[in-house]
Short mmCIF file of N, CA and C in Angstrom, two decimals:
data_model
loop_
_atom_site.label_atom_id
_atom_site.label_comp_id
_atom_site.label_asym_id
_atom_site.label_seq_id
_atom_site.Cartn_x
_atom_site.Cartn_y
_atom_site.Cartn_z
N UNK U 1 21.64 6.00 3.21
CA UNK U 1 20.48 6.46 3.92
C UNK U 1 20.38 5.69 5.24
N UNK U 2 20.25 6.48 6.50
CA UNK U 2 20.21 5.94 7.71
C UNK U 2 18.99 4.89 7.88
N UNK U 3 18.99 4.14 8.59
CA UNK U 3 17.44 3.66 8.94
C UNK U 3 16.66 4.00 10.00
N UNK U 4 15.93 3.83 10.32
CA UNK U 4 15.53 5.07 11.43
C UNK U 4 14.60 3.68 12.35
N UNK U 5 15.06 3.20 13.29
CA UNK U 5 15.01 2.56 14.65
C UNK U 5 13.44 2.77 15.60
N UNK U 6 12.46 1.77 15.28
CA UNK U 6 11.63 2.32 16.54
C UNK U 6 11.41 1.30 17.19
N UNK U 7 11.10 1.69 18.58
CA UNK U 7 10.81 0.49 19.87
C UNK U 7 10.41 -0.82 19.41
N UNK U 8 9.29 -0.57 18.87
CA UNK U 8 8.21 -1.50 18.59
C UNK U 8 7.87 -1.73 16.97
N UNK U 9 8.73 -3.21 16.60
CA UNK U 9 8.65 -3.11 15.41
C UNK U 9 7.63 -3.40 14.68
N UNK U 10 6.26 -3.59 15.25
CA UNK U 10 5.31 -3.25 14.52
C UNK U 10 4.58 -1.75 14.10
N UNK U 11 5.48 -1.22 14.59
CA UNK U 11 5.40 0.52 14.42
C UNK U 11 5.67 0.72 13.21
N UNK U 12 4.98 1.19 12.08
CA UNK U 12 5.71 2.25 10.85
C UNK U 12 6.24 3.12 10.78
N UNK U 13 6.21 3.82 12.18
CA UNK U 13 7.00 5.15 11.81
C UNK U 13 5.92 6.13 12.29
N UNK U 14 6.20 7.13 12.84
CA UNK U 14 5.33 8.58 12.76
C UNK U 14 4.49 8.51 11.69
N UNK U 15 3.16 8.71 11.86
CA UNK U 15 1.97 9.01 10.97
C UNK U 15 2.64 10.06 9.72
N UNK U 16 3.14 11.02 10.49
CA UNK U 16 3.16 12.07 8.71
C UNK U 16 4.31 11.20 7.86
N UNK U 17 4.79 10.63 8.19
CA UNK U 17 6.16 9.72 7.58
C UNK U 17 5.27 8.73 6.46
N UNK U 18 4.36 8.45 6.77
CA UNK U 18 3.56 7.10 5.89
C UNK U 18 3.41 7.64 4.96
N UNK U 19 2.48 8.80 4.51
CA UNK U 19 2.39 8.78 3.06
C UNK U 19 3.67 9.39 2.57
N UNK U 20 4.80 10.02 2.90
CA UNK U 20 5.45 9.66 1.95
C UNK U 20 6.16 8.80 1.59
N UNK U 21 6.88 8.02 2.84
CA UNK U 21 7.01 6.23 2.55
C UNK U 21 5.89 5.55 1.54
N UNK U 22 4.93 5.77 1.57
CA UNK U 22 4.37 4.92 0.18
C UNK U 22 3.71 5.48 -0.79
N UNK U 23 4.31 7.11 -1.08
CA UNK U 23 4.48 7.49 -1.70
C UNK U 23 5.76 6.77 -3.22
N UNK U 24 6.36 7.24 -2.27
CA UNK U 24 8.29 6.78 -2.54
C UNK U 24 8.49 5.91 -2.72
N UNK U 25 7.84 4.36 -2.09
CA UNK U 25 7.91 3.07 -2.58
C UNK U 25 6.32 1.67 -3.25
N UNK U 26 5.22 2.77 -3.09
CA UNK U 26 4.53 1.75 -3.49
C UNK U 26 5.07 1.06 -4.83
N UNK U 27 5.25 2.06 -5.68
CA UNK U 27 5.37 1.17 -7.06
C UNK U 27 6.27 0.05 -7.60
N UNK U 28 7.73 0.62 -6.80
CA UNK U 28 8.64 -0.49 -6.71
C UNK U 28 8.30 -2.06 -5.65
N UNK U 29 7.36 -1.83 -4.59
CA UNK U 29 6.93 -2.87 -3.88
C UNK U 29 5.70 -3.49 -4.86
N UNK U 30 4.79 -2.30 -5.33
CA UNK U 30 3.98 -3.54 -6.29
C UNK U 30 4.57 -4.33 -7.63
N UNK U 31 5.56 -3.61 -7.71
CA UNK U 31 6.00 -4.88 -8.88
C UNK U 31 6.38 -6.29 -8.44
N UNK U 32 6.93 -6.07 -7.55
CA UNK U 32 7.42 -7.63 -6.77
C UNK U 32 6.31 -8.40 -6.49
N UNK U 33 4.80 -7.55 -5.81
CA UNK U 33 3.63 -8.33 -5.37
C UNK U 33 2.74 -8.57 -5.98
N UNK U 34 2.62 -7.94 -7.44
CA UNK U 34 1.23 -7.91 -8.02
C UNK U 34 0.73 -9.32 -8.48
N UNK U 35 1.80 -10.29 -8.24
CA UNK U 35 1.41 -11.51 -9.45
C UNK U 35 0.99 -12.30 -7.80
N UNK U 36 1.75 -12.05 -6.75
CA UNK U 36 1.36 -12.83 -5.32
C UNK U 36 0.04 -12.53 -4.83
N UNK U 37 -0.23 -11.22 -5.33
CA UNK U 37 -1.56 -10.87 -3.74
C UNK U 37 -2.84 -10.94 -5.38
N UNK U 38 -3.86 -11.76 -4.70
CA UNK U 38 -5.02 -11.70 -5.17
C UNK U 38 -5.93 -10.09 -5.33
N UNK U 39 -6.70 -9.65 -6.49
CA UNK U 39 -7.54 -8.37 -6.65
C UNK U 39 -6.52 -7.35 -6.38
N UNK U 40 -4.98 -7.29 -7.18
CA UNK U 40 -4.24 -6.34 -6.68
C UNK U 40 -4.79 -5.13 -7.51
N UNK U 41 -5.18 -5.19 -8.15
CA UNK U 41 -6.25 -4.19 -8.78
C UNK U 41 -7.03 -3.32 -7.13
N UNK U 42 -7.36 -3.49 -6.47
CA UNK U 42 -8.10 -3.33 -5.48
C UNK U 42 -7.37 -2.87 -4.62
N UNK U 43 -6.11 -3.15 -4.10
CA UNK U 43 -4.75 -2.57 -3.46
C UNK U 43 -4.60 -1.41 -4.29
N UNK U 44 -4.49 -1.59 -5.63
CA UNK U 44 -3.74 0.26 -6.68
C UNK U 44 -5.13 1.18 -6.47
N UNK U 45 -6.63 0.24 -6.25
CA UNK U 45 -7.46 1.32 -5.84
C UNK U 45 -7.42 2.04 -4.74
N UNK U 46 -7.02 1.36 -3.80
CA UNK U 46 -6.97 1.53 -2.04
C UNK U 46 -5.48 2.87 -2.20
N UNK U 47 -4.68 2.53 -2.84
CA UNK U 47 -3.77 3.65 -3.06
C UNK U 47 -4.26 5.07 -3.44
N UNK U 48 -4.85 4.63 -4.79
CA UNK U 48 -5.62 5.81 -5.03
C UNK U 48 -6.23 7.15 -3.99
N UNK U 49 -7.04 5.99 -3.41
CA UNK U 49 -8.13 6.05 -2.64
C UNK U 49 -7.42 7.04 -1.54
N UNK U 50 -6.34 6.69 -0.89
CA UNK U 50 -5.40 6.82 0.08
C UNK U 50 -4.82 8.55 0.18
N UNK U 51 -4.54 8.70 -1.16
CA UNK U 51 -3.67 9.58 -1.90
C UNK U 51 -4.79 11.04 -2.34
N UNK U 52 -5.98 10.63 -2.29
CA UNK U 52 -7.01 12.00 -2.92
C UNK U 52 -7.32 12.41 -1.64
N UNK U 53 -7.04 13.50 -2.11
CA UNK U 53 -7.58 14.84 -0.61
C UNK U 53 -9.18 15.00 -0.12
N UNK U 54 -9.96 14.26 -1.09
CA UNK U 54 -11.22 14.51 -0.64
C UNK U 54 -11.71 13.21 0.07
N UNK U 55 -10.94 12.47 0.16
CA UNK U 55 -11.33 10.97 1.43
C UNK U 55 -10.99 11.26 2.32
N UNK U 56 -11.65 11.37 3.23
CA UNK U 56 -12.59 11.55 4.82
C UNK U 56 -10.59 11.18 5.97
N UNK U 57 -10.20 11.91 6.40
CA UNK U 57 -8.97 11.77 7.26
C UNK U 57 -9.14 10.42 7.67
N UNK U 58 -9.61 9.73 8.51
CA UNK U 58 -9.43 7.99 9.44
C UNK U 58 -9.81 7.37 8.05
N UNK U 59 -9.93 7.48 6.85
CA UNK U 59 -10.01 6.41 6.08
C UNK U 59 -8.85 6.54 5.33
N UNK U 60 -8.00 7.78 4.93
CA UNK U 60 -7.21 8.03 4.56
C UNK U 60 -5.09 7.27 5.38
N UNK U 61 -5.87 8.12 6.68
CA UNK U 61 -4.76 7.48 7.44
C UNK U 61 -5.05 5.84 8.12
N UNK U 62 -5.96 5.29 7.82
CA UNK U 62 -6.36 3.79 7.89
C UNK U 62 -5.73 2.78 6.62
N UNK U 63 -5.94 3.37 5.63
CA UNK U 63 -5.06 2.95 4.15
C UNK U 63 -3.57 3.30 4.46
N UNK U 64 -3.22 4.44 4.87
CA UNK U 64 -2.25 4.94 4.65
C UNK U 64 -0.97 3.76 5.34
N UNK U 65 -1.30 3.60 6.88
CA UNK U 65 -0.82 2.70 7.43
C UNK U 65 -0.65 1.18 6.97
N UNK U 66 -1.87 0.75 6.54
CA UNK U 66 -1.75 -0.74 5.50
C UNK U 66 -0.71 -0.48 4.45
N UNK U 67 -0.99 0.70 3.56
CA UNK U 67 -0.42 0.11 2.48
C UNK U 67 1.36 0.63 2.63
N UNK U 68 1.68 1.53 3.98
CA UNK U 68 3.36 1.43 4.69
C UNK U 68 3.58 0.35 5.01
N UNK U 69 2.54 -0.35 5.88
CA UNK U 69 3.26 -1.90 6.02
C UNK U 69 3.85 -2.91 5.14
N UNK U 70 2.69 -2.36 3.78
CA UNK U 70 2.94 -3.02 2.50
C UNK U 70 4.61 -3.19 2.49
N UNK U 71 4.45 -1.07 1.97
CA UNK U 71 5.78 -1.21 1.52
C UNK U 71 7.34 -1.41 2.28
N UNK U 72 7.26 -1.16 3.62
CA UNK U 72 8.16 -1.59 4.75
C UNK U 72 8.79 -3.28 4.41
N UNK U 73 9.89 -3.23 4.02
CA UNK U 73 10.53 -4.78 3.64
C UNK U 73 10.33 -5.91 5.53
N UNK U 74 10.20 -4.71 6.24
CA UNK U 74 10.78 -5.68 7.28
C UNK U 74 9.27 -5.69 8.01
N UNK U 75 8.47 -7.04 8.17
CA UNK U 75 7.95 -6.68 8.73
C UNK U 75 7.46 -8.42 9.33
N UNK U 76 6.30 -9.14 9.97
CA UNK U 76 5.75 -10.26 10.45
C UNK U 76 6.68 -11.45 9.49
N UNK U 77 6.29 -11.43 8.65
CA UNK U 77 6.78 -12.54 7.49
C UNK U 77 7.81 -11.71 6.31
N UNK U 78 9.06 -11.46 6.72
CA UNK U 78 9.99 -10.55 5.31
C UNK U 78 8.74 -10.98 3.97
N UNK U 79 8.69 -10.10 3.08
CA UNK U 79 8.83 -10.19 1.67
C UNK U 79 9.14 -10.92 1.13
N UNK U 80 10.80 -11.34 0.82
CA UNK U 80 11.74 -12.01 0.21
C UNK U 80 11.63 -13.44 0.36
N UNK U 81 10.69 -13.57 1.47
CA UNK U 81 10.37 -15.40 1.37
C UNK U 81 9.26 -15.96 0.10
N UNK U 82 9.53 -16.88 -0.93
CA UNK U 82 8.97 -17.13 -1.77
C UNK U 82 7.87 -17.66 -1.50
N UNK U 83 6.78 -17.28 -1.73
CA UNK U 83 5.39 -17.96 -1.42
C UNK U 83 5.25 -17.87 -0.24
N UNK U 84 5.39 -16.98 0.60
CA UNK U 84 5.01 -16.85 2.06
C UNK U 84 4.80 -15.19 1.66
N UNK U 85 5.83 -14.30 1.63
CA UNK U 85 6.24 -13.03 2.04
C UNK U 85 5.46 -11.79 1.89
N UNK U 86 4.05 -11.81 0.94
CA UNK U 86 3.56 -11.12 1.17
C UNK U 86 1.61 -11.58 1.92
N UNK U 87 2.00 -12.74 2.50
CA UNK U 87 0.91 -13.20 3.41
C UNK U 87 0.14 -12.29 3.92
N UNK U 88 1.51 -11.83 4.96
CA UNK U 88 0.85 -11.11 6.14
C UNK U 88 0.51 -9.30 5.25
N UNK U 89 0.69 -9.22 4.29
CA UNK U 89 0.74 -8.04 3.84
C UNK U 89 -0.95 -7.78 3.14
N UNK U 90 -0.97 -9.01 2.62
CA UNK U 90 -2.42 -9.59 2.34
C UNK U 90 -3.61 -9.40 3.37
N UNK U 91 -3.34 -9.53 4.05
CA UNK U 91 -4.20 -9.80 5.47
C UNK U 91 -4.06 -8.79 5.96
N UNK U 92 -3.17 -7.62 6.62
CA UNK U 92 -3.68 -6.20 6.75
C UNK U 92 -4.14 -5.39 5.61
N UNK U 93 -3.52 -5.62 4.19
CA UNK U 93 -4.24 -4.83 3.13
C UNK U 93 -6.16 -5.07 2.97
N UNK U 94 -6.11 -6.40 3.14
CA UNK U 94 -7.41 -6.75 3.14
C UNK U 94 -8.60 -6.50 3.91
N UNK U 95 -7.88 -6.23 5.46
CA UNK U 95 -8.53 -5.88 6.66
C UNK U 95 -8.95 -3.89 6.36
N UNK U 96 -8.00 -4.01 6.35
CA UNK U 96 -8.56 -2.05 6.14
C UNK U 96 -9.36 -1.92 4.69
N UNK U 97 -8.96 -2.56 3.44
CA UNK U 97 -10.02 -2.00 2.53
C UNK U 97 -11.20 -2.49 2.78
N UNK U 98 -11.45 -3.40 3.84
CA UNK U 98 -12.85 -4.29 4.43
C UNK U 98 -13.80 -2.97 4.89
N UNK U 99 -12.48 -2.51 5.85
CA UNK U 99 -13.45 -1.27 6.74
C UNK U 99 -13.69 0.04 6.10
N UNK U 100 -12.91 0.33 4.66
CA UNK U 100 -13.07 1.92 4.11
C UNK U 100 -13.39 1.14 2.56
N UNK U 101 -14.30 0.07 2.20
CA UNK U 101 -14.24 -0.04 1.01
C UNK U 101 -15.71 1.27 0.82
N UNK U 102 -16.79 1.25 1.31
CA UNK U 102 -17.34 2.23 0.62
C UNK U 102 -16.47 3.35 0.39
N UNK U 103 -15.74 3.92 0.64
CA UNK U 103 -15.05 5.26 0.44
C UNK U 103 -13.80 4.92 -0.91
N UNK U 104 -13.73 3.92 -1.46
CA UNK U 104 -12.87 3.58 -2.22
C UNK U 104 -13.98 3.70 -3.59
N UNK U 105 -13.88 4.72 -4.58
CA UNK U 105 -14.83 5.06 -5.92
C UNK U 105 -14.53 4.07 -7.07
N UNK U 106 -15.61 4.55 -7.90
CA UNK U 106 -15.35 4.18 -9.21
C UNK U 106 -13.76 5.22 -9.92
N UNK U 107 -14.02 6.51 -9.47
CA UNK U 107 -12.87 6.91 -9.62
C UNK U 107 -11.41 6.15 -9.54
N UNK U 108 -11.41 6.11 -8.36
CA UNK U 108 -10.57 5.49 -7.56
C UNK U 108 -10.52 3.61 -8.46
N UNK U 109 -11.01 3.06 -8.71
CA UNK U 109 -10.84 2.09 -9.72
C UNK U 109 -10.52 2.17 -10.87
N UNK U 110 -10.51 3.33 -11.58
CA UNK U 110 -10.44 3.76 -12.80
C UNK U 110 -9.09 3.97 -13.18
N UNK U 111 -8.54 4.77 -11.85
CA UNK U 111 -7.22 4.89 -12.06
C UNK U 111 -6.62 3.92 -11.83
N UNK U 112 -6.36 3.21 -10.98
CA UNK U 112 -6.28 1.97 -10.41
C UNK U 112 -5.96 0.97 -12.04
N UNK U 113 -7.25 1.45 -12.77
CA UNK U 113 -7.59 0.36 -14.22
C UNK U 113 -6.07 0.82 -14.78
N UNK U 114 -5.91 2.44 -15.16
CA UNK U 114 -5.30 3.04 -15.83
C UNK U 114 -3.94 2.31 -15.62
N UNK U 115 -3.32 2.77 -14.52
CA UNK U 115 -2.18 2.39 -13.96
C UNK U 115 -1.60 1.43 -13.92
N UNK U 116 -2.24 -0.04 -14.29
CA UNK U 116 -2.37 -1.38 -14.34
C UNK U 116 -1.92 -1.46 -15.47
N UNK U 117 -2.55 -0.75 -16.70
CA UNK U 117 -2.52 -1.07 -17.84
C UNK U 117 -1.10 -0.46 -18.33
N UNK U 118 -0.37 0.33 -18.00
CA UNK U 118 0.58 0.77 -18.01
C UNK U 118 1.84 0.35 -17.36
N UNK U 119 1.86 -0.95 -17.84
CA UNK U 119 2.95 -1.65 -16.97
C UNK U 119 4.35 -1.57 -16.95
N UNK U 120 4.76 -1.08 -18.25
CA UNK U 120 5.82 -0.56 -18.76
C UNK U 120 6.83 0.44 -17.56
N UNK U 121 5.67 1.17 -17.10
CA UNK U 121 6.06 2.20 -16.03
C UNK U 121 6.02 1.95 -14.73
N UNK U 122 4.72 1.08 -14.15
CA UNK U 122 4.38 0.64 -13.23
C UNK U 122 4.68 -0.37 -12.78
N UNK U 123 3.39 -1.70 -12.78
CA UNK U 123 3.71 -2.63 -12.13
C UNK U 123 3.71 -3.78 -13.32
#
């Protein structure tokens, strides 16, 4: 699979590209992070959240972008550094569910609960 090159590597990529980039990789990126990032419960909500058609477009594509950065290996601080790597991943995940947490449900936690508990498959 090619990699696909943009100017500015704080760029993710074309907007319609994000959700299915973390589509395609949240789950394999939260297994690596769930034990690093604090309330990751709250990240699988923000996914949720991200992913239902009835959350408001700029809160949708506001998540959407955090949680590509998530899953993007290359990004401020790699991943792969032990006890550093998902810092900076922390700190934009945290910043956007700051600004769309009302729009993030009990729903949206529920599954979040579900999905958690199912680790076998998940994370």
């Amino acid at each position: 699979m090619a990699t696909r090159h943009y100017d500015d590597p704080e760029i993710i990529g074309p907007e319609g590209e994000r959700e299915t980039r973390v589509r395609r990789d949240f789950w394999r990126v939260a297994k690596k992070a769930a034990r690093s990032i604090p309330l990751f419960d709250e990240v699988v909500a923000a996914y949720y959240c991200a992913l239902d058609p009835k959350t408001p477009t700029r809160v949708r594509a506001t998540l959407l972008a955090a949680l590509a950065y998530f899953v993007v290996p290359f990004d401020v601080v790699p991943d792969f550094l032990l006890g550093l790597g998902f810092t900076d991943d922390v700190t934009v995940l945290a910043a956007a569910i700051a600004m769309v947490r009302s729009n993030i449900t009990e729903e949206h936690r529920q599954a979040a609960r579900e999905a958690l508990k199912d680790d076998a498959r998940k994370v």
